[in-house]
Amino acid sequence: MAVEQDMLIAVEPVKTHTLQLANTNPLYPDFSTGTNNIQIDKTKPLWHNYFLCGFKGIQEHFGLSDLAGMNCLVDGTIPPSSGLSSSSALVCCAGLVTLTVLGMNLSKVELAEICAKSERYIGTEGGGMDQSISFLAEEGTAKLIEFSPLRATDVKLPSGAVFVIANSCVEMNKAATSHFNIRVMECRLAAKLLAKYKSLQWDKVLRLEEVQTNLGVSLEEMLLIIEDALHPEPYSPEEVCRCLGISLQELQTKILSPNTQDVLVFKLYQRAKHVYSEAARVLQFKKICEEAPDNMVQLLGELMNQSHESCRDMYECSCPELDQLVDICRTFGAQGSRLTGAGWGGCTVSLVPADKLPSFLANVQEAYYQSGDRCLAPEKQSLFATKPGGGALVFLEA
């Protein structure tokens, strides 16, 4: 679901071929560049590069050169590096303003797909969840997002509970580290080994979902196949090569991304088990929301708790502070609590019965935030209840 925090860009189209970017936050310096030769430096994930991703995505989609310029002022209330998709919000916002200035039209789905692809210019092998919800979100409803083809289905959340976001205050910039891309590669390798084990065309396979679709089996059946096909001990690059019948050089140049070529261990069993079980939990969550049993909040909370345990133990994308914060949230009345976003820092999301909200906020504030120098961010940005917000909008001055 979209949270209520957002990213805003005020835009003035100009006749020159120059992009002028400014930010209301003094931490983010001004930047300007010509519109015709957009260079995105993957070595430094600077704020303006996320704007350039969105701009370049639209430019390349329409095959345009000689674009008019824009003066842009960026403002936002999404805490950065917190797992609440501030970077994707900036990419999507930049794509939308570029499209609007050009006077072109695209559907929300097309926009989401272009922005998901163009965010990879920054060097992260990201998926498309954040960009999809940025455009497809509707107030008052969560969305089940599915890919190939991209589509979103309404999911009505329980009325007696709220979602509370709590920031661990451990910043995680996923474009500046390789953790995130290593997981993408481990899943890619696991998919290839599973495909080979099942005599599929493994060299064409990139994602675990493709193996399931090609075999035409359920997620539960995939979890059984993993037990036969993969071993829990980590794989070395050499073992992966032996399993696939390829050379080390082929593995590094044809399969791995540039910042994962030196990785020495791949935990393929654990990553695949997490992905298939997490996908099953998503569908289970939707089913419970639709059936709305009396103990719905408790059941949804249990799924969120299982999800955090799998993120922590099987996918290993948590961190001690997130685990501590999740425990504190559960202690003070959350039915379920888990990390959200890429992990390794950022935020937790907790499902809290509405009648417990005031005491929950007060207790978590005291237990996590008032012990030590946790967060410099204002209180409201670190701990808040939220409901599903709307997606991206354009306001045109008459």
Coordinates of C-alpha atoms in Angstrom, one line a residue:
M1 CA 0.0 0.0 0.0
A2 CA 1.1 3.6 -0.5
V3 CA 1.8 5.5 2.7
E4 CA 0.7 9.1 3.2
Q5 CA 4.2 10.5 3.0
D6 CA 5.2 11.6 -0.5
M7 CA 7.7 13.2 -2.8
L8 CA 6.7 16.5 -4.6
I9 CA 8.4 18.1 -7.6
A10 CA 7.5 21.7 -8.8
V11 CA 8.4 22.1 -12.4
E12 CA 8.8 24.9 -14.8
P13 CA 9.5 24.0 -18.5
V14 CA 12.2 26.1 -20.1
K15 CA 13.3 26.7 -23.7
T16 CA 17.0 25.8 -23.0
H17 CA 18.2 22.2 -23.1
T18 CA 19.1 22.2 -19.4
L19 CA 17.8 20.4 -16.4
Q20 CA 18.2 22.4 -13.2
L21 CA 17.5 20.4 -10.1
A22 CA 17.2 21.9 -6.6
N23 CA 16.0 20.4 -3.3
T24 CA 14.3 22.0 -0.3
N25 CA 16.6 19.9 1.9
P26 CA 20.1 21.5 2.2
L27 CA 21.7 18.1 2.5
Y28 CA 21.0 17.6 -1.2
P29 CA 23.0 20.0 -3.3
D30 CA 21.7 21.7 -6.5
F31 CA 22.6 20.0 -9.8
S32 CA 22.3 20.9 -13.5
T33 CA 23.0 19.0 -16.7
G34 CA 22.2 19.1 -20.4
T35 CA 19.1 17.1 -21.4
N36 CA 20.8 15.4 -24.4
N37 CA 23.7 13.5 -22.7
I38 CA 22.4 12.1 -19.5
Q39 CA 25.2 10.4 -17.6
I40 CA 24.3 8.3 -14.4
D41 CA 27.3 7.5 -12.3
K42 CA 26.7 4.1 -10.8
T43 CA 29.6 4.5 -8.3
K44 CA 27.8 7.2 -6.4
P45 CA 24.1 7.0 -5.7
L46 CA 23.7 10.8 -5.4
W47 CA 20.1 12.1 -5.1
H48 CA 19.9 13.7 -8.5
N49 CA 20.8 10.4 -10.2
Y50 CA 17.4 9.0 -9.2
F51 CA 15.7 12.0 -10.9
L52 CA 17.9 11.3 -14.0
C53 CA 16.8 7.6 -14.0
G54 CA 13.1 8.7 -14.4
F55 CA 14.0 11.3 -16.9
K56 CA 16.1 9.0 -19.0
G57 CA 13.6 6.2 -18.8
I58 CA 10.9 8.4 -20.5
Q59 CA 13.4 9.8 -23.0
E60 CA 14.5 6.3 -24.1
H61 CA 11.0 4.9 -24.2
F62 CA 10.0 7.4 -26.8
G63 CA 13.4 7.5 -28.5
L64 CA 13.6 11.3 -28.1
S65 CA 16.6 13.6 -28.4
D66 CA 16.8 17.3 -28.2
L67 CA 14.5 17.6 -25.2
A68 CA 13.5 21.0 -23.8
G69 CA 14.8 21.7 -20.3
M70 CA 13.1 22.0 -16.9
N71 CA 13.7 23.8 -13.7
C72 CA 12.7 21.5 -10.8
L73 CA 12.4 21.9 -7.1
V74 CA 12.1 18.7 -5.1
D75 CA 10.5 18.3 -1.7
G76 CA 9.5 15.2 0.2
T77 CA 8.4 13.8 3.5
I78 CA 9.6 10.2 3.0
P79 CA 12.6 9.5 5.3
P80 CA 15.5 8.5 3.1
S81 CA 17.2 5.0 3.2
S82 CA 14.4 3.8 5.4
G83 CA 12.9 1.1 3.3
L84 CA 9.9 3.3 2.5
S85 CA 10.9 3.6 -1.2
S86 CA 12.0 7.3 -1.2
S87 CA 14.4 6.5 -4.1
S88 CA 11.6 4.9 -6.2
A89 CA 9.3 7.7 -5.4
L90 CA 11.8 10.2 -6.8
V91 CA 12.3 8.0 -9.9
C92 CA 8.6 7.8 -10.5
C93 CA 8.0 11.4 -9.8
A94 CA 10.7 12.4 -12.3
G95 CA 9.3 10.1 -14.9
L96 CA 5.8 11.5 -14.4
V97 CA 6.9 15.2 -14.7
T98 CA 9.0 14.4 -17.8
L99 CA 6.1 12.8 -19.4
T100 CA 3.8 15.7 -18.5
V101 CA 6.3 18.4 -19.7
L102 CA 6.6 16.5 -23.0
G103 CA 2.8 16.3 -23.4
M104 CA 2.9 12.6 -23.9
N105 CA 0.5 9.9 -22.6
L106 CA 1.1 6.5 -21.0
S107 CA -1.0 4.3 -18.9
K108 CA -0.2 3.9 -15.2
V109 CA 1.0 0.4 -15.8
E110 CA 3.3 1.5 -18.6
L111 CA 4.7 4.2 -16.4
A112 CA 5.4 1.8 -13.6
E113 CA 7.2 -0.6 -15.9
I114 CA 9.4 2.1 -17.4
C115 CA 10.3 3.5 -14.0
A116 CA 11.1 0.0 -12.6
K117 CA 13.4 -0.6 -15.5
S118 CA 15.0 2.8 -15.5
E119 CA 15.8 2.7 -11.7
R120 CA 18.3 0.0 -12.6
Y121 CA 20.5 2.6 -14.2
I122 CA 21.6 3.4 -10.6
G123 CA 23.0 -0.2 -10.4
T124 CA 20.4 -1.9 -8.2
E125 CA 18.8 -5.0 -9.7
G126 CA 15.4 -4.0 -8.3
G127 CA 12.0 -5.4 -9.0
G128 CA 8.9 -3.4 -9.7
M129 CA 6.9 -3.4 -6.4
D130 CA 7.7 0.2 -5.4
Q131 CA 7.1 1.8 -8.7
S132 CA 3.8 -0.2 -9.3
I133 CA 2.3 0.9 -6.0
S134 CA 3.5 4.5 -6.6
F135 CA 1.3 4.7 -9.6
L136 CA -1.5 2.1 -9.0
A137 CA -2.3 2.9 -5.3
E138 CA -5.8 3.9 -4.4
E139 CA -6.9 5.4 -1.2
G140 CA -8.5 3.0 1.3
T141 CA -7.3 -0.3 -0.3
A142 CA -4.1 -2.3 -0.3
K143 CA -3.1 -4.0 -3.6
L144 CA -1.9 -7.4 -4.6
I145 CA 0.7 -6.8 -7.3
E146 CA 1.5 -9.4 -9.8
F147 CA 4.0 -9.3 -12.7
S148 CA 4.3 -10.5 -16.3
P149 CA 1.9 -8.9 -17.1
L150 CA 1.8 -6.2 -14.4
R151 CA -1.6 -6.0 -12.7
A152 CA -3.0 -4.9 -9.3
T153 CA -6.0 -6.3 -7.4
D154 CA -7.7 -4.6 -4.5
V155 CA -7.3 -6.2 -1.1
K156 CA -9.6 -4.8 1.7
L157 CA -7.7 -4.6 4.9
P158 CA -9.3 -5.4 8.3
S159 CA -11.2 -2.4 9.7
G160 CA -10.4 -3.0 13.4
A161 CA -6.6 -2.6 13.0
V162 CA -4.1 -0.1 11.8
F163 CA -0.6 -0.5 10.3
V164 CA 2.2 1.3 12.2
I165 CA 5.5 2.1 10.6
A166 CA 8.5 2.3 12.9
N167 CA 12.0 3.4 11.7
S168 CA 14.9 1.5 13.1
C169 CA 17.1 4.5 12.2
V170 CA 19.7 2.2 10.6
E171 CA 20.0 3.7 7.1
M172 CA 20.4 1.3 4.2
N173 CA 21.2 2.7 0.9
K174 CA 20.8 -0.3 -1.4
A175 CA 22.6 1.3 -4.3
A176 CA 25.7 1.9 -2.2
T177 CA 26.2 -1.7 -1.0
S178 CA 26.1 -5.1 -2.7
H179 CA 23.9 -7.0 -0.2
F180 CA 20.8 -6.4 -2.3
N181 CA 22.3 -7.5 -5.6
I182 CA 23.8 -10.6 -4.0
R183 CA 20.3 -11.8 -3.0
V184 CA 19.1 -11.2 -6.5
M185 CA 22.0 -13.2 -7.9
E186 CA 21.5 -16.0 -5.3
C187 CA 17.8 -16.3 -6.4
R188 CA 18.9 -16.3 -10.1
L189 CA 21.4 -19.1 -9.5
A190 CA 18.8 -21.1 -7.4
A191 CA 16.3 -20.7 -10.3
K192 CA 18.9 -22.0 -12.8
L193 CA 19.8 -25.0 -10.6
L194 CA 16.1 -25.9 -10.0
A195 CA 15.4 -25.5 -13.7
K196 CA 18.3 -27.8 -14.7
Y197 CA 17.2 -30.3 -12.0
K198 CA 13.8 -30.4 -13.7
S199 CA 15.2 -30.5 -17.2
L200 CA 14.0 -27.1 -18.2
Q201 CA 15.9 -24.7 -20.4
W202 CA 17.9 -23.3 -17.5
D203 CA 20.0 -20.8 -19.4
K204 CA 16.9 -18.8 -20.3
V205 CA 15.6 -18.7 -16.7
L206 CA 16.2 -15.6 -14.5
R207 CA 13.6 -15.8 -11.7
L208 CA 12.3 -18.4 -9.3
E209 CA 8.7 -17.6 -10.4
E210 CA 9.6 -18.7 -14.0
V211 CA 10.5 -22.2 -12.7
Q212 CA 7.2 -22.5 -10.9
T213 CA 5.2 -21.2 -13.9
N214 CA 7.1 -23.5 -16.4
L215 CA 6.5 -26.5 -14.2
G216 CA 2.8 -25.6 -13.6
V217 CA 3.0 -26.5 -9.9
S218 CA 1.9 -24.8 -6.7
L219 CA 4.2 -22.8 -4.4
E220 CA 3.9 -25.6 -1.8
E221 CA 5.1 -28.2 -4.5
M222 CA 8.1 -25.9 -5.3
L223 CA 9.0 -26.0 -1.6
L224 CA 9.1 -29.8 -1.8
I225 CA 11.2 -29.7 -5.0
I226 CA 13.8 -27.5 -3.3
E227 CA 14.3 -30.2 -0.6
D228 CA 15.3 -32.6 -3.4
A229 CA 17.2 -30.3 -5.7
L230 CA 19.2 -28.0 -3.4
H231 CA 21.3 -28.6 -0.3
P232 CA 21.3 -26.3 2.8
E233 CA 25.1 -26.0 2.8
P234 CA 26.3 -22.9 0.9
Y235 CA 27.4 -23.3 -2.7
S236 CA 30.8 -22.1 -3.9
P237 CA 31.1 -20.5 -7.4
E238 CA 33.0 -23.7 -8.5
E239 CA 30.1 -26.0 -7.4
V240 CA 27.5 -23.8 -9.1
C241 CA 29.7 -24.1 -12.3
R242 CA 29.8 -27.9 -11.9
C243 CA 26.0 -28.1 -11.4
L244 CA 25.4 -26.0 -14.5
G245 CA 28.3 -27.3 -16.6
I246 CA 29.8 -23.9 -17.3
S247 CA 33.1 -22.2 -16.7
L248 CA 33.9 -19.7 -13.9
Q249 CA 34.3 -17.1 -16.5
E250 CA 30.9 -17.8 -18.0
L251 CA 29.4 -17.6 -14.5
Q252 CA 31.0 -14.2 -13.8
T253 CA 30.4 -12.5 -17.2
K254 CA 27.1 -14.0 -18.3
I255 CA 25.1 -14.5 -15.1
L256 CA 26.4 -12.4 -12.2
S257 CA 26.1 -8.6 -12.0
P258 CA 29.3 -6.5 -11.8
N259 CA 29.3 -6.0 -8.1
T260 CA 28.6 -9.7 -7.2
Q261 CA 31.4 -11.3 -9.3
D262 CA 33.7 -11.7 -6.2
V263 CA 31.2 -13.4 -4.0
L264 CA 32.5 -16.7 -2.6
V265 CA 29.4 -18.3 -1.1
F266 CA 25.9 -18.5 -2.3
K267 CA 23.1 -19.7 0.0
L268 CA 20.7 -21.0 -2.7
Y269 CA 18.5 -23.3 -0.7
Q270 CA 17.8 -20.7 1.9
R271 CA 17.0 -17.9 -0.6
A272 CA 14.7 -20.1 -2.7
K273 CA 12.9 -21.4 0.4
H274 CA 12.3 -17.8 1.5
V275 CA 11.0 -16.6 -1.8
Y276 CA 8.5 -19.4 -2.4
S277 CA 7.2 -19.4 1.2
E278 CA 6.9 -15.6 1.2
A279 CA 4.9 -15.7 -2.0
A280 CA 2.6 -18.3 -0.4
R281 CA 2.2 -16.0 2.6
V282 CA 1.2 -13.1 0.3
L283 CA -1.6 -15.2 -1.2
Q284 CA -2.7 -16.5 2.2
F285 CA -2.9 -12.9 3.5
K286 CA -5.1 -12.0 0.6
K287 CA -7.3 -15.0 1.2
I288 CA -7.8 -14.2 4.9
C289 CA -8.7 -10.6 4.0
E290 CA -11.3 -11.8 1.6
E291 CA -12.8 -14.4 3.9
A292 CA -12.7 -12.1 6.9
P293 CA -12.9 -14.6 9.8
D294 CA -13.5 -13.4 13.3
N295 CA -9.8 -13.9 14.3
M296 CA -8.6 -12.2 11.1
V297 CA -6.2 -9.8 12.7
Q298 CA -4.6 -12.5 14.7
L299 CA -4.2 -14.7 11.5
L300 CA -2.7 -11.9 9.5
G301 CA -0.4 -11.0 12.3
E302 CA 0.9 -14.6 12.4
L303 CA 1.7 -14.4 8.7
M304 CA 3.6 -11.2 9.2
N305 CA 5.6 -12.8 12.1
Q306 CA 6.5 -15.8 10.0
S307 CA 7.6 -13.4 7.2
H308 CA 10.0 -11.6 9.5
E309 CA 11.4 -14.9 10.8
S310 CA 12.0 -16.0 7.2
C311 CA 13.6 -12.6 6.3
R312 CA 15.8 -12.9 9.3
D313 CA 16.9 -16.5 9.1
M314 CA 16.5 -17.7 5.5
Y315 CA 17.0 -14.5 3.4
E316 CA 19.2 -12.8 6.1
C317 CA 18.2 -9.3 5.2
S318 CA 17.4 -8.1 8.7
C319 CA 19.7 -6.6 11.3
P320 CA 19.9 -6.6 15.1
E321 CA 18.1 -3.2 15.4
L322 CA 15.2 -4.4 13.2
D323 CA 14.9 -7.6 15.2
Q324 CA 14.9 -5.7 18.5
L325 CA 12.3 -3.2 17.2
V326 CA 10.0 -6.1 15.9
D327 CA 10.2 -7.7 19.4
I328 CA 9.4 -4.4 21.1
C329 CA 6.4 -3.9 18.8
R330 CA 5.1 -7.4 19.5
T331 CA 5.6 -7.0 23.3
F332 CA 3.4 -3.8 23.3
G333 CA 0.4 -5.2 21.4
A334 CA 1.3 -5.7 17.7
Q335 CA -0.4 -8.8 16.4
G336 CA 2.3 -9.0 13.8
S337 CA 5.5 -7.1 13.0
R338 CA 8.1 -7.5 10.2
L339 CA 10.7 -5.5 8.4
T340 CA 9.6 -3.7 5.3
G341 CA 11.5 -2.6 2.2
A342 CA 14.8 -4.1 1.2
G343 CA 15.9 -4.8 4.8
W344 CA 19.3 -4.4 6.5
G345 CA 17.9 -1.4 8.2
G346 CA 15.0 0.9 7.5
C347 CA 11.5 0.3 8.9
T348 CA 9.2 -2.2 10.4
V349 CA 5.5 -2.4 9.8
S350 CA 3.2 -3.7 12.5
L351 CA -0.4 -4.7 12.6
V352 CA -2.0 -3.1 15.7
P353 CA -5.6 -3.4 17.0
A354 CA -7.1 0.1 16.8
D355 CA -8.0 0.2 20.5
K356 CA -4.4 -0.5 21.5
L357 CA -2.9 2.2 19.2
P358 CA -2.3 5.1 21.8
S359 CA -0.6 2.8 24.4
F360 CA 1.3 1.0 21.6
L361 CA 2.8 4.3 20.3
A362 CA 3.7 5.6 23.7
N363 CA 5.4 2.3 24.8
V364 CA 7.3 1.8 21.6
Q365 CA 8.5 5.4 21.7
E366 CA 9.8 4.9 25.2
A367 CA 11.3 1.4 24.7
Y368 CA 13.1 2.0 21.4
Y369 CA 13.5 5.7 20.7
Q370 CA 14.2 7.1 24.1
S371 CA 17.0 4.7 24.9
G372 CA 20.2 6.2 23.5
D373 CA 20.7 8.4 20.4
R374 CA 18.4 6.5 18.1
C375 CA 17.0 8.9 15.6
L376 CA 17.7 12.4 14.6
A377 CA 14.6 12.4 12.5
P378 CA 11.6 14.1 14.0
E379 CA 9.4 11.8 16.1
K380 CA 6.5 11.9 13.5
Q381 CA 8.9 10.6 10.8
S382 CA 10.1 7.7 12.9
L383 CA 6.9 6.2 14.3
F384 CA 3.4 6.7 12.8
A385 CA 0.2 4.9 12.0
T386 CA -0.8 4.9 8.4
K387 CA -3.6 3.8 6.1
P388 CA -3.6 3.1 2.4
G389 CA -3.0 6.3 0.5
G390 CA -3.5 7.3 -3.2
G391 CA -1.0 7.0 -6.0
A392 CA 0.9 9.7 -8.0
L393 CA -0.9 12.8 -9.2
V394 CA -0.2 15.9 -11.4
F395 CA -1.4 19.4 -10.5
L396 CA -1.3 21.8 -13.4
E397 CA -1.4 25.5 -12.7
A398 CA -4.2 27.0 -14.7

